Amino acid sequence: MEITKKDTRPFQDQRPGTSGLRKKTRIFMQPGYIENFVQSVFNAVRQQDQTDFSREILVVGGDGRYYNRTAIQTILQMGAGNGFGQILVARGGILSTPAMSAAIRRRGAMGGLVLSASHNPGGIDADFGIKYNIRNGGPAPEKVTEAIYAHSQRISRYLQADFPELDLDREQTVTVGQTRISVIDPLADYAALMSELFDFELLRGLFRGGFRLLFDAMNGVTGPYARHIFCGLLGAPEGSVIRGTPLEDFGGCHPDPNQAHAAQLVAHMSGSDAPGLGAACDGDGDRNMILGRNCFVSPGDSLAVIAEHAQNCIPGYAGGLAGIARSMPTSTAADSVAESLGIECHETPTGWKFFGNLMDAGLCTLCGEESFGTGSNHIREKDGLWAVLCWLSILAREGGGVAGILQRHWGRFGRSYFQRHDFEGLKSDAAAAMMDEMRGALASLKGSSLSGRRIQGAEDFEYTDRVDGSVSSRQGIRLLLEDGSRVIFRLSGTGTEGATLRLYLESRLDDGNLIPGDVLQPLLAGARSLLRLRERFGRDQADVVT
Ligand code: G1P
Ligand code: ZN
């Protein structure tokens, strides 16, 4: 086998965003684009870790979208070219993001390359992405992603071993030079981990008793996992999983589990004979949406409810929770639960990578984001199917259905009414100018009023990681009103076209039975005029409200 050193030149645009490097697929298809990025990952890791790759394991897999298999073959050649001891590649190239995290941890790997653009559409004219996960199984922290970017800006060659394409559909081990490449079962590590955390016997009993689940895999990666775990191991009927085959273009859909993009599931969950639990996951399986009969569980509430019941309902958390963490824009529902449990609720910037240090240091057990992300320290990624198993466990132990569980929760803690309004495809310079202007106005905003309520706090969120002391600034503008309501806005770091403004609204009330849109209407109106959306962008209606 020959290792070739190929000359190359830097691409200017390889700085990872909120979650890895995400671009239009055709950008990734440029000759040398993936090679440059992957070599930059290897160079950065080798330099920072001072590690000898011949003693290390690398895991590779993706969400099955268009270009997944091609990118995997390239990575295998580069992994062998860079002298890894072993590369584990998922059968069919299919590995959910949480399963990647589980595989890295259980197999003691150095890290893994996840090929995914998460919930973004797939196809030659849609999106692709690569993310590097480190030894703890979580997304590389900023220190590492910045080092990768720095290497990408001065790269001059990459290493590739020349060997024929590997058949990814057959479990096998081949040796290429000093590298053993094994095609592994993508379900095994993950399913084993779930069976350790949850009481599968309890859940089998739930389904034996006729409980119905409807799970929408949105043509993404979770179909095979859901069929294996819910139907195979827990005995749910076959029809419980819909859109369960991973497709390269997700069937032309936007694989983002919210009420707008999983409308079919939402429709199935209305009516008195709807299943007891409805759920959906995104393209790579880390996001989740939870629905009951005629009822939607907002992600902030889902985190809070799981936190409330974890110790009593889920064996993996029987010892109690060390703490909770949520991203800053996420509703404060979990804070009240943390207070009642006498544990801390940490507030971090947007992006799962900020939870890693807290979990590694034993400071928190559960984490969540408003963007349909929930998870725990069982891995270092958010985990869609885990959240569904949490809800199944709570339903099995507590009874009362999803709506009943929510009602009891709000009765005890009050309710955080929450919405996120996304304005997509904005002109990047106009959006950046708006943020700059608002940053400049923070001092004068404090003490002024928004929708008749005094603004008590106005700041651009800055986070100091209490474990490594690193500081992340400019993480979103947050206005805190006198009645505890919050108005937050930031620009997305995952978009691939123009800018996306995310506007987050929250009001906490004791009454749990109001309509979120009504409660939040005054905050929305106030934010629209404060940001002068119509004037700047010609529109003030969001594209998606979640
Ligand atoms: C979005 C979400 C964020 C999530 C990330 C990756 O990032 O808002 O919570 O961690 O996707 O799934 P954003 O586009 O807002 O930067
Ligand atoms: Zn995702």
GROMACS .gro file of N, CA, C and O and ligand atoms in nm, residues 22 97 116-119 282-287 382, ligand 2:
model
   53
   22ARG      N    1  -2.017   2.341   0.831
   22ARG     CA    2  -2.141   2.313   0.759
   22ARG      C    3  -2.152   2.406   0.640
   22ARG      O    4  -2.141   2.527   0.656
   97THR      N    5  -2.549   1.080   1.563
   97THR     CA    6  -2.455   1.160   1.641
   97THR      C    7  -2.443   1.108   1.785
   97THR      O    8  -2.332   1.090   1.835
  116SER      N    9  -2.247   1.509   0.885
  116SER     CA   10  -2.387   1.547   0.901
  116SER      C   11  -2.401   1.698   0.895
  116SER      O   12  -2.311   1.771   0.934
  117ALA      N   13  -2.516   1.742   0.844
  117ALA     CA   14  -2.553   1.882   0.863
  117ALA      C   15  -2.681   1.883   0.946
  117ALA      O   16  -2.768   1.967   0.928
  118SER      N   17  -2.689   1.781   1.037
  118SER     CA   18  -2.795   1.774   1.136
  118SER      C   19  -2.935   1.783   1.075
  118SER      O   20  -2.973   1.700   0.994
  119HIS      N   21  -3.006   1.887   1.110
  119HIS     CA   22  -3.146   1.904   1.070
  119HIS      C   23  -3.159   1.979   0.938
  119HIS      O   24  -3.270   2.006   0.894
  282ASP      N   25  -3.425   1.447   1.450
  282ASP     CA   26  -3.373   1.514   1.330
  282ASP      C   27  -3.284   1.420   1.250
  282ASP      O   28  -3.267   1.303   1.285
  283GLY      N   29  -3.227   1.473   1.141
  283GLY     CA   30  -3.149   1.393   1.047
  283GLY      C   31  -3.043   1.308   1.112
  283GLY      O   32  -3.025   1.191   1.077
  284ASP      N   33  -2.969   1.360   1.209
  284ASP     CA   34  -2.859   1.285   1.271
  284ASP      C   35  -2.893   1.232   1.410
  284ASP      O   36  -2.806   1.178   1.479
  285GLY      N   37  -3.019   1.251   1.452
  285GLY     CA   38  -3.067   1.183   1.573
  285GLY      C   39  -3.034   1.246   1.705
  285GLY      O   40  -3.052   1.184   1.809
  286ASP      N   41  -2.986   1.371   1.705
  286ASP     CA   42  -2.959   1.430   1.837
  286ASP      C   43  -3.074   1.518   1.886
  286ASP      O   44  -3.086   1.541   2.005
  287ARG      N   45  -3.159   1.566   1.795
  287ARG     CA   46  -3.272   1.648   1.840
  287ARG      C   47  -3.397   1.563   1.859
  287ARG      O   48  -3.410   1.457   1.795
  382LYS      N   49  -2.632   1.573   2.258
  382LYS     CA   50  -2.773   1.558   2.288
  382LYS      C   51  -2.822   1.430   2.223
  382LYS      O   52  -2.758   1.380   2.129
  548ZN      ZN   53  -2.882   1.720   1.480
   0.00000   0.00000   0.00000
